[in-house]
């Protein structure tokens, strides 16, 4: 039997009515002759609520217990989706991550998938089951405890299942009808892209376009999964949505194909550290051990042998970063005057594989921001992206101005 993976995000399973609509779509694919693996998210808002409970309870929480709490949302929707399908006379059964078992690393709250044995589910398909509903976002670690895959992790569950079961396609159903040149909630000029290259999608995702989790794009690229993003609300043809594909399948590319924004950034500065060999290692080693995801790094100009080190990290890791650095200071391994955290920043990025061969993108980006009077705090570049940190209040303005400047509304 040909097999499909269909993933439904939070808004697509927000209540029992929506679950019924999603189940009808699944039913149609079964009628088309497919066995289907359905991956579900928690009902929209549910995971945020659960994370909120954890943070209210403990600021530097134990990640094992965080996982115990936040994985529960998907358990509910998986059961409800299986029940809904059964009501429609489609033979279906639900699985939680540990029942598959979807094996992950021990990195609680940000676990990586290690293995997905297919026997359990294949055996059920062999007995006439038509749909396996799997709770997204969760797995089981070698320590025997439930893990989660990081926010947005159900996308990764879906792609990993598509790879493990060699599915014909992995369809990601969400509340927009594809991947756009930028978040369509920020500008109505955003244009839907028919195709996006894996590399571009990887950058867009990691720079804030949360339509797909970064790791899911990595996996799709590695295992050559046919990955589509499409709307669960609209009726659409087979070619609908956006196909994430290899660069070779895209005929022509502009220098910039997308603008991404992330409001979940913080800028941290370690003031007055000794400017000597090993200082970066003394700062970033402990941060890495504490699980802080450092992105941009700037070492400021040194004066009298002292310097400031600035870096960006996710806003919810600020407390963790401060603790890690204060701990090394206390141990005497690092000396600094103070740590200043600016939690009012956003990271704005322009992305495009065409940047490899076209110059002038950075100059145009900086000029555009200057024209809007937006001050740039930190800059980082790679082969196919340029990112800046700006005051968070300028997020929309910066995205709209850059979208206009690079004429992204035009195909
Ligand atoms: P789901 O709950 O289905 O996983 P998400 O909220 O995680 O959905 O992702 C979909 C959202 O991603 C959209 O509602 C949209 O606001 C946002 N988004 C950000 N950037 C983009 C983009 N470039 N293209 C499409 N959607 C984007
Ligand atoms: N429910 C989880 C989250 O909101 C996983 C997901 O929806 O992909 O992050
Ligand atoms: Mg998502």
XYZ file of C-alpha atoms and ligand atoms in Angstrom, residues 7-11 39-48 50-51 66 70 73-74 136-138 148-157 210 213, ligand 2:
45
model
C 0.412 16.482 9.895
C -2.165 18.794 11.455
C -0.965 21.785 13.472
C -2.609 23.352 16.503
C -5.186 25.514 14.758
C 0.713 13.375 13.173
C -1.156 15.753 15.450
C -0.172 18.804 17.458
C -1.847 19.877 20.667
C -4.943 22.069 20.329
C -3.823 25.642 19.575
C -2.831 27.551 22.693
C -2.553 24.363 24.726
C 1.246 24.027 24.683
C 1.663 27.718 25.557
C 1.303 24.183 29.708
C 4.651 25.991 29.316
C 8.842 20.268 31.723
C 4.092 19.907 27.948
C -1.371 18.282 24.869
C -0.648 15.934 21.967
C 3.620 14.744 17.552
C 6.386 16.525 19.463
C 7.140 13.681 21.886
C 9.813 16.681 23.660
C 11.439 17.899 20.471
C 11.386 21.675 20.999
C 8.603 24.083 20.064
C 7.071 23.312 16.706
C 8.435 19.776 16.990
C 5.416 18.016 15.474
C 6.696 19.071 12.054
C 9.848 17.102 12.782
C 7.866 14.106 13.992
C 7.809 29.235 12.396
C 10.476 23.660 12.569
N 2.445 21.592 20.371
C 3.862 21.847 20.207
C 4.128 23.335 20.160
O 3.201 24.123 20.200
C 4.432 21.142 19.027
C 3.837 21.552 17.707
O 2.703 22.030 17.637
O 4.492 21.353 16.688
O 5.264 23.737 20.113
